[in-house]
Coordinates of C-alpha atoms (C1' of nucleotides) in Angstrom, one line a residue:
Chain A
X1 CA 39.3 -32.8 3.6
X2 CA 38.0 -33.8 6.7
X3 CA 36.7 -30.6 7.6
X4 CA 34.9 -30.2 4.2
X5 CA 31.1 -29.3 4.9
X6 CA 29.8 -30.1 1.2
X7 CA 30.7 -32.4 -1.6
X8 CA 30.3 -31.1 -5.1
X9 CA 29.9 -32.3 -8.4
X10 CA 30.0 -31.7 -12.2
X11 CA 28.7 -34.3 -14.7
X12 CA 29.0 -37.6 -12.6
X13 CA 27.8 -40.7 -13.5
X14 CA 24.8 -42.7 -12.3
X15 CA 26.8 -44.8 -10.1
X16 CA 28.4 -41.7 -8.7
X17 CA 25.5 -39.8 -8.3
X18 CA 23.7 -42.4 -6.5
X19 CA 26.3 -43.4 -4.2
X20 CA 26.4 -39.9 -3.3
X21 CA 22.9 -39.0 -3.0
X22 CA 23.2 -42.2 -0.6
X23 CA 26.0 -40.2 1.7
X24 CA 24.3 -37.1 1.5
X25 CA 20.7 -39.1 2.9
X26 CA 23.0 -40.9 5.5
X27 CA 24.2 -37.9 7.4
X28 CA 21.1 -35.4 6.8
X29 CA 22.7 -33.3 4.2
X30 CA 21.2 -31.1 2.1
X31 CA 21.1 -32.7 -1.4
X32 CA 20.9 -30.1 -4.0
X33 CA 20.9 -32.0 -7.6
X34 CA 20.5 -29.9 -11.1
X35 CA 19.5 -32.7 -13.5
X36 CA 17.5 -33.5 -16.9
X37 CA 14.3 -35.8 -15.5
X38 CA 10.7 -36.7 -15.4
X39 CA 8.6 -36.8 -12.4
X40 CA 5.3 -38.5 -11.6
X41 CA 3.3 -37.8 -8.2
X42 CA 0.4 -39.7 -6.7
X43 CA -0.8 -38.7 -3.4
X44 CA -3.4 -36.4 -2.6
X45 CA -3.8 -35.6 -6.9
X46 CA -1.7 -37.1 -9.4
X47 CA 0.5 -35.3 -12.0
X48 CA 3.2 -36.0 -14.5
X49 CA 5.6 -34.1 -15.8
X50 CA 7.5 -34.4 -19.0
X51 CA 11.4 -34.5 -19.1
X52 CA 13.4 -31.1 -18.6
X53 CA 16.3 -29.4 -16.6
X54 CA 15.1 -29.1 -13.1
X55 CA 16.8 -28.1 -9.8
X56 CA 16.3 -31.0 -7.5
X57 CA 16.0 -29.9 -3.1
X58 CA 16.4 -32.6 -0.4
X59 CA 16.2 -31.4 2.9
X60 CA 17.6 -33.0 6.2
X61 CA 14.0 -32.8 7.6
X62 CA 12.5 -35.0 4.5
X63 CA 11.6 -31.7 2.5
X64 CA 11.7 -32.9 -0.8
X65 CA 11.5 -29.9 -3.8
X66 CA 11.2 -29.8 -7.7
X67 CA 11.9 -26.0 -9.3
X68 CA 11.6 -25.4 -12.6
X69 CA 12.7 -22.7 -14.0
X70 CA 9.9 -20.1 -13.2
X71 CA 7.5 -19.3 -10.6
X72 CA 8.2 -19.3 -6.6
X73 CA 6.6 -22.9 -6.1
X74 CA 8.0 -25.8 -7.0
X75 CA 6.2 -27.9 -9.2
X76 CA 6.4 -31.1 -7.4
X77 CA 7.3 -31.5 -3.6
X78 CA 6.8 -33.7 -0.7
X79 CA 6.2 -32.1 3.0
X80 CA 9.5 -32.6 5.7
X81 CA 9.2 -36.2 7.6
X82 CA 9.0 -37.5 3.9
X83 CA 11.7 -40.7 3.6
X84 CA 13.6 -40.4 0.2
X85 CA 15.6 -43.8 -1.3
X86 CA 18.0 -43.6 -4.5
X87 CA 18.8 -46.3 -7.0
X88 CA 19.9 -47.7 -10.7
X89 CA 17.4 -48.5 -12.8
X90 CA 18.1 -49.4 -16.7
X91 CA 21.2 -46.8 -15.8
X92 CA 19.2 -44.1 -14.6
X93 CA 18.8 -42.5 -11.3
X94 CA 15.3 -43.1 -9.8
X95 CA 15.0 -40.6 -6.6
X96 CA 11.6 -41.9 -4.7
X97 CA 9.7 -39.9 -1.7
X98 CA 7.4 -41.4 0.1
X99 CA 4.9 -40.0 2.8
X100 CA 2.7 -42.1 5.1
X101 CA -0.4 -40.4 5.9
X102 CA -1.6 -39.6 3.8
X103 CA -0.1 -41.9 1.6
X104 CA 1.4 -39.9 -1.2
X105 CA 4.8 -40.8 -3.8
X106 CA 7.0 -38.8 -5.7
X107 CA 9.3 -40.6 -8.1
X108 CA 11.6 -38.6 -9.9
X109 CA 13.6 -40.6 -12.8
X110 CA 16.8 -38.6 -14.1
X111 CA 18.6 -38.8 -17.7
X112 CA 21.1 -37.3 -16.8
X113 CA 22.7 -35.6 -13.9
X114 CA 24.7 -32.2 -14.7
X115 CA 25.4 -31.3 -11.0
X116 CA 25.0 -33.2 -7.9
X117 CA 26.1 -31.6 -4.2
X118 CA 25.6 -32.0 -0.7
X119 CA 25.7 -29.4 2.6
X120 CA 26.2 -30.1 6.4
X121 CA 24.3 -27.6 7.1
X122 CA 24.6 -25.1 9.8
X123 CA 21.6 -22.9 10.6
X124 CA 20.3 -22.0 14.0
X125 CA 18.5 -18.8 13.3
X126 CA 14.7 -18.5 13.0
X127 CA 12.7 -16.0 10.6
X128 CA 12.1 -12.7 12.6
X129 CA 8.8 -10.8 11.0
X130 CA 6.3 -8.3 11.7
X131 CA 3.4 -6.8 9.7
X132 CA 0.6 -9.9 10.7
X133 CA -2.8 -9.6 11.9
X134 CA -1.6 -10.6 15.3
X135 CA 0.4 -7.5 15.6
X136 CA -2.5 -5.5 14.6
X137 CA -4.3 -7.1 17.2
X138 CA -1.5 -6.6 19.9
X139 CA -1.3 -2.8 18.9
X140 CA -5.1 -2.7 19.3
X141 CA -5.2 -4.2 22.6
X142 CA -2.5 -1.9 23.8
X143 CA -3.9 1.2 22.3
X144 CA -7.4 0.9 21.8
X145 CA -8.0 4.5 21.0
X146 CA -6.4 4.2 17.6
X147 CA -9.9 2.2 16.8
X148 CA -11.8 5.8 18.5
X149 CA -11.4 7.7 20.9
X150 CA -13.4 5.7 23.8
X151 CA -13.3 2.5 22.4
X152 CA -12.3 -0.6 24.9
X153 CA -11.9 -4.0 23.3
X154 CA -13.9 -6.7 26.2
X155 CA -12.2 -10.0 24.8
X156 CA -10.3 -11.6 21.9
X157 CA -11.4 -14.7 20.1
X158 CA -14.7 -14.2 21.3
X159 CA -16.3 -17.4 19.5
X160 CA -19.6 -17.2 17.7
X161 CA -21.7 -19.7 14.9
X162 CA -20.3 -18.0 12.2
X163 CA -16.6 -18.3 14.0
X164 CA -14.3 -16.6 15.9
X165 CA -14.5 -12.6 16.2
X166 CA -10.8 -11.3 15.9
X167 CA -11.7 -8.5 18.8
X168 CA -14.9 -7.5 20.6
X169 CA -15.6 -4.4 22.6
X170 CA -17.0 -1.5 23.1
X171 CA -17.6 2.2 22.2
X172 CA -17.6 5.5 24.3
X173 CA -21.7 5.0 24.4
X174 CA -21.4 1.4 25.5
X175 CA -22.6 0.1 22.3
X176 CA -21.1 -3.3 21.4
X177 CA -18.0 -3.4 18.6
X178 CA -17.0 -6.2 16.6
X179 CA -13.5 -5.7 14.9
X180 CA -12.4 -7.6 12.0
X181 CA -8.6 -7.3 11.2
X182 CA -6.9 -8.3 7.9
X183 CA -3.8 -7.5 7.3
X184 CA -3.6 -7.0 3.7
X185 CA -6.1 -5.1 1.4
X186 CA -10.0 -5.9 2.4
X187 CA -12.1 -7.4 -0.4
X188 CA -16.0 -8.5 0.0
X189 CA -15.3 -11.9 1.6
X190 CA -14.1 -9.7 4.8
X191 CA -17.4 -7.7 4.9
X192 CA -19.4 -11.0 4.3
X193 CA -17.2 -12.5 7.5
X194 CA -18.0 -9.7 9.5
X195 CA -21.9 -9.6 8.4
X196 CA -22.2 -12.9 9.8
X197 CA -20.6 -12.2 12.9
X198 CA -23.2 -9.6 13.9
X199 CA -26.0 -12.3 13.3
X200 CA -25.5 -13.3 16.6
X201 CA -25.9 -9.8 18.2
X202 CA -28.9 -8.8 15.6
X203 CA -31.0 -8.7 19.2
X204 CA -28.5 -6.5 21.3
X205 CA -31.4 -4.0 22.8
X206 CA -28.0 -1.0 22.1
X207 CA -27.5 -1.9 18.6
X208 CA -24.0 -3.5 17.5
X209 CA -21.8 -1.5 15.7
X210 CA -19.5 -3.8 13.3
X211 CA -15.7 -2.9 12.1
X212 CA -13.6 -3.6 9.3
X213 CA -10.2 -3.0 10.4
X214 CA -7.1 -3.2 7.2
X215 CA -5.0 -1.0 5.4
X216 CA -7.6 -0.6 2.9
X217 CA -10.6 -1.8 0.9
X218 CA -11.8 -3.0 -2.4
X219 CA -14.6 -0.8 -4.2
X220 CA -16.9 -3.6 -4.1
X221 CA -16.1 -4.1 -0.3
X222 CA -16.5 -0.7 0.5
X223 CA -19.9 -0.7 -1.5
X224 CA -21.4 -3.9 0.4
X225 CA -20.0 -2.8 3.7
X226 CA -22.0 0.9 3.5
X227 CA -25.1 -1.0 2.4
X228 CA -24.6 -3.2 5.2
X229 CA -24.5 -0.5 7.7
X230 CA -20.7 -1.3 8.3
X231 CA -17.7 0.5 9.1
X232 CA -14.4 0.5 8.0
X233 CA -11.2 1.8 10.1
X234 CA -8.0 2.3 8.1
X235 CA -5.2 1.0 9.8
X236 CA -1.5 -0.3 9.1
X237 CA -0.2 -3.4 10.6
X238 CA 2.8 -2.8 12.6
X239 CA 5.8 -3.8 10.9
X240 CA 8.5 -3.0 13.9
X241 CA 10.8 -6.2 15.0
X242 CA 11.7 -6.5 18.4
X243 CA 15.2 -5.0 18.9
X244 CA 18.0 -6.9 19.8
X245 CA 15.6 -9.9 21.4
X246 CA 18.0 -12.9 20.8
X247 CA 21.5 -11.0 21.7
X248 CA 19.1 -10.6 25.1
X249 CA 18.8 -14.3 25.2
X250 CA 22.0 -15.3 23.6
X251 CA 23.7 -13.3 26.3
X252 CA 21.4 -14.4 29.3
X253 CA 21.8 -18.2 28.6
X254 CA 25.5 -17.9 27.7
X255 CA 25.9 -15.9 31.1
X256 CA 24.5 -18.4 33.2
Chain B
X1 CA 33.4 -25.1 -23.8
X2 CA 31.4 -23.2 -26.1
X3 CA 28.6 -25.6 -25.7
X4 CA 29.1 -25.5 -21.7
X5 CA 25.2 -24.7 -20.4
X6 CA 26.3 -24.2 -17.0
X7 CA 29.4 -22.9 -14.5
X8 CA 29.9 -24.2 -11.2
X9 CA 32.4 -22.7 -8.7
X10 CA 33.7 -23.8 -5.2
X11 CA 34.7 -21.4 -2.7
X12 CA 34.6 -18.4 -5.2
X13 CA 36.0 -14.9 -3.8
X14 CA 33.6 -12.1 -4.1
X15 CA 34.9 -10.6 -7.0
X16 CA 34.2 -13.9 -8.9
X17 CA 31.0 -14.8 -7.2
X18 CA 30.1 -10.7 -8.0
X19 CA 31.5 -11.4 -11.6
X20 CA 29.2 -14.9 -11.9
X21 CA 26.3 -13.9 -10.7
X22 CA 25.7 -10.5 -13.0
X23 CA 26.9 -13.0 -16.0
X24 CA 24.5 -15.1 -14.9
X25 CA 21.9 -12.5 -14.5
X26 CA 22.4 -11.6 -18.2
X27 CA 22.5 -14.3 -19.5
X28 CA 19.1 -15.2 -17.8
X29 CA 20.3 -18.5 -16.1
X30 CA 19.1 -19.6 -13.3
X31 CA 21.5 -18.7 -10.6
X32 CA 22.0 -20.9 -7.5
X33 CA 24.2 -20.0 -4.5
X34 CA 25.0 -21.8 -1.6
X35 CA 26.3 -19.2 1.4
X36 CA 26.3 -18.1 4.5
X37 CA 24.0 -15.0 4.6
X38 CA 21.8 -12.8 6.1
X39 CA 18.9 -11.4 5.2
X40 CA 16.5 -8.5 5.3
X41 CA 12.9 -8.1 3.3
X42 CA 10.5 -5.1 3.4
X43 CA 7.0 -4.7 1.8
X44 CA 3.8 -5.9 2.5
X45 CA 5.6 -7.4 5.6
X46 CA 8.8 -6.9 7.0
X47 CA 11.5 -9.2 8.0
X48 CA 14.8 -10.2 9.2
X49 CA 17.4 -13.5 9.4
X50 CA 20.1 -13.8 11.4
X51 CA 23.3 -15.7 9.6
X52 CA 22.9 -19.1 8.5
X53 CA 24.0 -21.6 5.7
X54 CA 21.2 -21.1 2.8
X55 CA 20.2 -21.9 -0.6
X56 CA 19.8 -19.4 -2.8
X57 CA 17.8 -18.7 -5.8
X58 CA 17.4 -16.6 -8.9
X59 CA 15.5 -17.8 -11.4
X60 CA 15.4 -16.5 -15.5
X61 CA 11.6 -15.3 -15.0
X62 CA 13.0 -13.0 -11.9
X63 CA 11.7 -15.4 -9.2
X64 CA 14.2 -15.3 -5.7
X65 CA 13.8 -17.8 -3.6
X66 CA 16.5 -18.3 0.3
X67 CA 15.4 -22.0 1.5
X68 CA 16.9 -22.9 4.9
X69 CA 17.5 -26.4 5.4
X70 CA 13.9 -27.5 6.8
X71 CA 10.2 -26.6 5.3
X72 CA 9.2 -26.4 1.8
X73 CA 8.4 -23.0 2.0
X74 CA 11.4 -20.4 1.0
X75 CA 12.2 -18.5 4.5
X76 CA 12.1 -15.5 2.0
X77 CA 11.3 -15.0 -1.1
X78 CA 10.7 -12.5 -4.5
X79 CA 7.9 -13.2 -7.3
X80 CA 8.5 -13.7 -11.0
X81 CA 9.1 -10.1 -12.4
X82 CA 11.6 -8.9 -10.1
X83 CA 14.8 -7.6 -10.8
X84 CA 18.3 -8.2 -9.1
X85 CA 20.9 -6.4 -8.4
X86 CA 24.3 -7.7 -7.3
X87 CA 27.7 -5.5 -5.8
X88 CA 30.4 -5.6 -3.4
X89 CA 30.3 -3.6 0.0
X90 CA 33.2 -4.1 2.5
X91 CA 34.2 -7.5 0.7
X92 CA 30.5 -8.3 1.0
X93 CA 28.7 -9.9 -1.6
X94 CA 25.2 -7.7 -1.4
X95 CA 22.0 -9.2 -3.7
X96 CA 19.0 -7.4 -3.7
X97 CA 15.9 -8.0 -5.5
X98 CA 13.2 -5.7 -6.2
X99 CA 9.5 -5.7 -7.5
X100 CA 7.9 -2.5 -7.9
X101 CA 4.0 -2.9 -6.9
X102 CA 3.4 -3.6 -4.3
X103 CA 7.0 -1.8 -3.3
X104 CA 8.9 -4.6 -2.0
X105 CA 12.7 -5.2 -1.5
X106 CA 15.0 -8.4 -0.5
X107 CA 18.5 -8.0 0.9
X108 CA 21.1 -10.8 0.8
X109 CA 24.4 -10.1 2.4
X110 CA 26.5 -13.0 2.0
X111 CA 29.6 -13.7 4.8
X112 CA 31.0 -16.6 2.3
X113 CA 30.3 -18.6 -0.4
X114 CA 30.4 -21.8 -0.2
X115 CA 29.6 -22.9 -4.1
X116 CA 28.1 -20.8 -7.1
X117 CA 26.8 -22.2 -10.3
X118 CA 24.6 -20.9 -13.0
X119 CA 22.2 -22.7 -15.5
X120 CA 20.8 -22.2 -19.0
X121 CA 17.4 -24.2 -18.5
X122 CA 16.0 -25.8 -21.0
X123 CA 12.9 -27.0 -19.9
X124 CA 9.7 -26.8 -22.2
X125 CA 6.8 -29.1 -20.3
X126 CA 4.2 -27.6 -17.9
X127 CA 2.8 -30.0 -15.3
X128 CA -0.5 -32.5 -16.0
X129 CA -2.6 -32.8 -12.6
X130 CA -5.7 -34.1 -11.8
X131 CA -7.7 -34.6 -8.8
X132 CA -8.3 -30.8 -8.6
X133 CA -12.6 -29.3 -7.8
X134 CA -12.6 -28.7 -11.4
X135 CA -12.0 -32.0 -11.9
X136 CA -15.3 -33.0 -9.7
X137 CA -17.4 -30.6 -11.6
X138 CA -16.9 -31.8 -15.1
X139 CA -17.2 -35.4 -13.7
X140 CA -20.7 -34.4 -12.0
X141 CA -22.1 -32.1 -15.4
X142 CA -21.0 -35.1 -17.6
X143 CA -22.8 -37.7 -15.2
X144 CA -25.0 -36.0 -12.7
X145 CA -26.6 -39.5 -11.3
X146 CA -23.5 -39.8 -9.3
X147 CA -25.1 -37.1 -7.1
X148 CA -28.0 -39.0 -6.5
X149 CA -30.9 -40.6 -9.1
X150 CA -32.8 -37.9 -11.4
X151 CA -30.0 -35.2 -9.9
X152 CA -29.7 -32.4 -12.9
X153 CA -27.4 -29.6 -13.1
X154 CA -29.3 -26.2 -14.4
X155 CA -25.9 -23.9 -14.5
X156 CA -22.7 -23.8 -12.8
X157 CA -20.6 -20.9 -11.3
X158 CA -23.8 -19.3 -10.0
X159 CA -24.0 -16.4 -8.9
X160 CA -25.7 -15.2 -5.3
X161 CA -25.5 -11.8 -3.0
X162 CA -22.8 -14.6 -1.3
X163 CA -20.6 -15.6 -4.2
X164 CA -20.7 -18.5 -7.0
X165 CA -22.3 -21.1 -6.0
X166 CA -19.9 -24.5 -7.8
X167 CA -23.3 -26.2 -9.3
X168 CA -27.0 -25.3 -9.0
X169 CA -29.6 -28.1 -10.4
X170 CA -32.6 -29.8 -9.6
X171 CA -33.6 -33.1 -7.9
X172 CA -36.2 -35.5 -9.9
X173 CA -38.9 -33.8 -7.4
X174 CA -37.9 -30.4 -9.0
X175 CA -36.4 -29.4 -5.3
X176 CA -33.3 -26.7 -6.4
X177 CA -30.0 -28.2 -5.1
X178 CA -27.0 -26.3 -4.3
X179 CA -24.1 -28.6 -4.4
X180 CA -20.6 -26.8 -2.6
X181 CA -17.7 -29.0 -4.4
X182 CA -14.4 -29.3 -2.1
X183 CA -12.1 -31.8 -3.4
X184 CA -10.0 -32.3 0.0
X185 CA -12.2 -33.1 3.4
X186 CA -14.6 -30.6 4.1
X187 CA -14.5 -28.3 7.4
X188 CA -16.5 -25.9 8.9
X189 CA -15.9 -23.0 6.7
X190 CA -17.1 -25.4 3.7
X191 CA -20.1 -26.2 5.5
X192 CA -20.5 -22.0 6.2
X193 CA -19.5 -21.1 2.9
X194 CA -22.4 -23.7 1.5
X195 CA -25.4 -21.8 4.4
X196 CA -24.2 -18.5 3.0
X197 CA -25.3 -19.6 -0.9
X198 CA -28.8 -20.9 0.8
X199 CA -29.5 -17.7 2.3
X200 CA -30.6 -16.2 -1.3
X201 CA -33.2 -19.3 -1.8
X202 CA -34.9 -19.1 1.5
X203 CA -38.4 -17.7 0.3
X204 CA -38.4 -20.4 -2.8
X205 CA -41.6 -22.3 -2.5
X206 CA -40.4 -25.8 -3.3
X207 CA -37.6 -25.9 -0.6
X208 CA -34.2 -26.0 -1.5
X209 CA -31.7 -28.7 -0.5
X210 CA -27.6 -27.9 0.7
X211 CA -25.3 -30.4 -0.5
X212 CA -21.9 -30.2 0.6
X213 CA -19.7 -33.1 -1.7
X214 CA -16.4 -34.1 -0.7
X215 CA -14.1 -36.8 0.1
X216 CA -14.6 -36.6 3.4
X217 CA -16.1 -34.1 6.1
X218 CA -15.0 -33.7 10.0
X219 CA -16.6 -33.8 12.8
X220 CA -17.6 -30.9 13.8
X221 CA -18.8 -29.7 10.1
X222 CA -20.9 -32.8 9.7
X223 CA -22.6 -31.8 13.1
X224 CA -23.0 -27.7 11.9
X225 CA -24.4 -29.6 8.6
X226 CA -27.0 -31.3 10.3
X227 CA -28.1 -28.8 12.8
X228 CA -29.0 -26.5 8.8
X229 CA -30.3 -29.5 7.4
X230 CA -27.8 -29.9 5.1
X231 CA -26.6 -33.0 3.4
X232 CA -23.4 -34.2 2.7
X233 CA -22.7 -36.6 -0.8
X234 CA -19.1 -38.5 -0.5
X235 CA -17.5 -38.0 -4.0
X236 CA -13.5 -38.5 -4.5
X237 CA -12.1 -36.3 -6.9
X238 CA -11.2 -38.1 -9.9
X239 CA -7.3 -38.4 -10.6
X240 CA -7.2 -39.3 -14.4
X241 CA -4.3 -37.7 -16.7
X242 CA -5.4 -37.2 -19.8
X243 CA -3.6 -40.2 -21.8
X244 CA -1.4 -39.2 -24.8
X245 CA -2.0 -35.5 -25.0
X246 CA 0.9 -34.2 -25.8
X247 CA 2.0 -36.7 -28.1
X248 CA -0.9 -36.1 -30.2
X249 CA -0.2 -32.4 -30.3
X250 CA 3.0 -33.2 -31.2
X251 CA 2.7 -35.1 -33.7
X252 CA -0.8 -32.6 -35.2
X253 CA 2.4 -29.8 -35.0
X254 CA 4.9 -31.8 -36.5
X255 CA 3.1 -33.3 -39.5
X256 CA 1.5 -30.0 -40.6
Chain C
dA1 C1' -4.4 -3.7 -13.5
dT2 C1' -7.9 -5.4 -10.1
dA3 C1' -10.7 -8.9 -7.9
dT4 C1' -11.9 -13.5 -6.9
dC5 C1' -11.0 -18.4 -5.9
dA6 C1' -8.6 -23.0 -5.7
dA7 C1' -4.4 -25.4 -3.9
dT8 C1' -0.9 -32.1 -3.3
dG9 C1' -1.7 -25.2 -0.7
dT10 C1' 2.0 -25.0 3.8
dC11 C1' 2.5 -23.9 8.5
dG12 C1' 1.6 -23.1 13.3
dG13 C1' -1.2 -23.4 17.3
dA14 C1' -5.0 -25.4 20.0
dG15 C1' -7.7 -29.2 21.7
Chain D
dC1 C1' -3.4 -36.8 16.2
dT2 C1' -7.0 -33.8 14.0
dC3 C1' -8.9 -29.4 13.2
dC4 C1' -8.9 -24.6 12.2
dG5 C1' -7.3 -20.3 10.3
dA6 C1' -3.5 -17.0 8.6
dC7 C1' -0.2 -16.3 4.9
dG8 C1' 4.7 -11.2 2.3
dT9 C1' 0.1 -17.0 0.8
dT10 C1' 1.0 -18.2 -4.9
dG11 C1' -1.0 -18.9 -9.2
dA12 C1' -4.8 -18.8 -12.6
dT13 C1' -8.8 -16.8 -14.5
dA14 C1' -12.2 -13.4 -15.5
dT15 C1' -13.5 -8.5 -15.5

DNA sequence: ATATCAATGTCGGAG
DNA sequence: CTCCGACGTTGATAT
């Protein structure tokens, strides 16, 4: 049993469950507790939450997470670098997490435990994901025609008052562009982004031309962006993930 | 073991785990798996993990969530409402979940399984928080003088060419008032976001006064504020849980 | 179903 | 460390 990479339990008692939640905090498991408990959070809001079956998530980096049973968030969390304690308190467990800055506290007080494990956890692979704004941007910059035929982007991040322009340029005619990606679906608050944008080129003696670029539009976008004089360019985001990448680097460090 | 509201196995082999996971699909537990996996997602993005030890997941309302052992964010994820699949490919345990619009798809190819368990959640209490922007607005309607002496709210959730505006009112001059409500410190996109509103009161005769009201504001949003002669008003959100609540409706339910 | 907006948003990157 | 903006944002609410 020296080999074994997680403890698991069924039904243990409080002095059980605490001694091993202690273990698991010692050596930067992954504490994974399904219990019957009430939680109370004070931090940057406050909230309290009546007793129920919850699956309990402590993570070696200070992660600390509350599911119920529905929705993708948990209800209650603290961020990683978060410092979790354990102890016995009338006979029930009290799990506490406590942030410094800011100051916030999660105290979770359990009735009673129905499973309690730990992992040594081995994971060395990062996400891998395409499909962002910044590979809309990258294909852009590399094939600037797919905005028009003549169109050559001047910078990226070009900063105005109203904030940063995702990619400037210009057209076949030499009129000035100003591209605003989204990824995802385009409602008003885009065209009202990239309206301010041109406030600082209102003056520009060859007229500015200003471009929505997303994968589409709302109907009250496309509305406000006609009246506005704007255009909109119908593009995908690139989902393609680099091939191979880390067998590359895998092979070239192990190579060395 | 009628009565038994969960199974836990350690080291199941696939058939078992295969077996375990569609009971526990049907019976709509909520399923959690700890294994060594890899992963795949397509749909509004796409994406791709390498192997690694991972929590897995599946909750009653159709939620999927793969949490690595850092972050509090899943590394992947599926939203309430989709369905999973589960089968065996080359000794494989394969999981996919599926939502149908927007089209999206999650694979989970499992090397080993490390523990298995299922759940029949009972779990009846939603969350109490306070501390949220609502939470400022009713506090400012019910007593406006915390804005400032003779301060009185005309309507809130106004609407401009710009978007709501969180309370409009008047100052004891008769000056409008915009007030933007953030109840985390303000940045420069608050500070934007409240200019915007101001541009449909420009021509009003009287003069119309910004107020931003937050906790706190940074730097460089208090300097944009001043340079558009706005004004900022330091308000903390309140964080007060309504006291008994629930008992009350309890007991109104219980004693009819 | 679609659109809009708050969130203990979280997270990463830049200054 | 703070600040700023993207996110497969999620989740709730109003239309």
């Amino acid at each position: 049993m020296a080999n074994m990479r997680f403890i698991s339990l069924e039904n243990p008692t409080s002095e059980e469950s605490c001694r091993i939640i202690k273990e698991g905090l010692r050596k930067k498991a992954m504490i994974i507790i399904f219990s019957c408990c009430k939680v109370r959070y004070y931090g940057r809001a406050k909230s309290r939450l009546g007793p129920g079956e919850r699956l309990i998530i402590i993570k070696p980096d200070g992660s600390f997470l509350i599911h119920q049973d529905r929705k993708v968030e948990p209800v209650n969390w603290q961020p990683p670098g978060s410092k979790a304690k354990v102890k016995i308190e009338d006979g029930k467990i009290l799990v506490e997490s406590i942030r410094r800055k800011p100051a916030e506290k999660l105290m979770v007080e359990m009735e009673k435990v129905h499973t309690l494990s730990y992992y040594l956890v081995k994971d060395v692979h990062e996400l891998e994901v395409a499909g962002h704004e910044e590979d809309m941007r990258r294909l852009i910059l590399e094939s600037p025609d797919i905005i028009e035929k003549g169109f050559r982007p001047i910078t990226r991040e070009y900063q105005t008052s109203n904030g940063f322009i995702d990619i400037l340029g210009k057209d076949e005619n030499g009129s000035l562009m100003v591209l605003e990606l989204k990824s995802r679906r385009a409602g008003v608050s885009a065209v009202r982004q990239l309206k301010r944008y041109l406030e600082d080129f209102k003056d520009d003696k060859h007229g500015v031309r200003g471009v929505l670029v997303a994968p589409s539009i709302t109907h009250d976008a496309r509305e406000l962006l006609e009246a506005e004089g704007l255009e909109f360019k119908s593009l995908e985001p690139p989902r393609e993930l680099k091939k191979g990448y880390k067998m590359t680097l895998d092979k070239f460090i192990s190579s060395r």
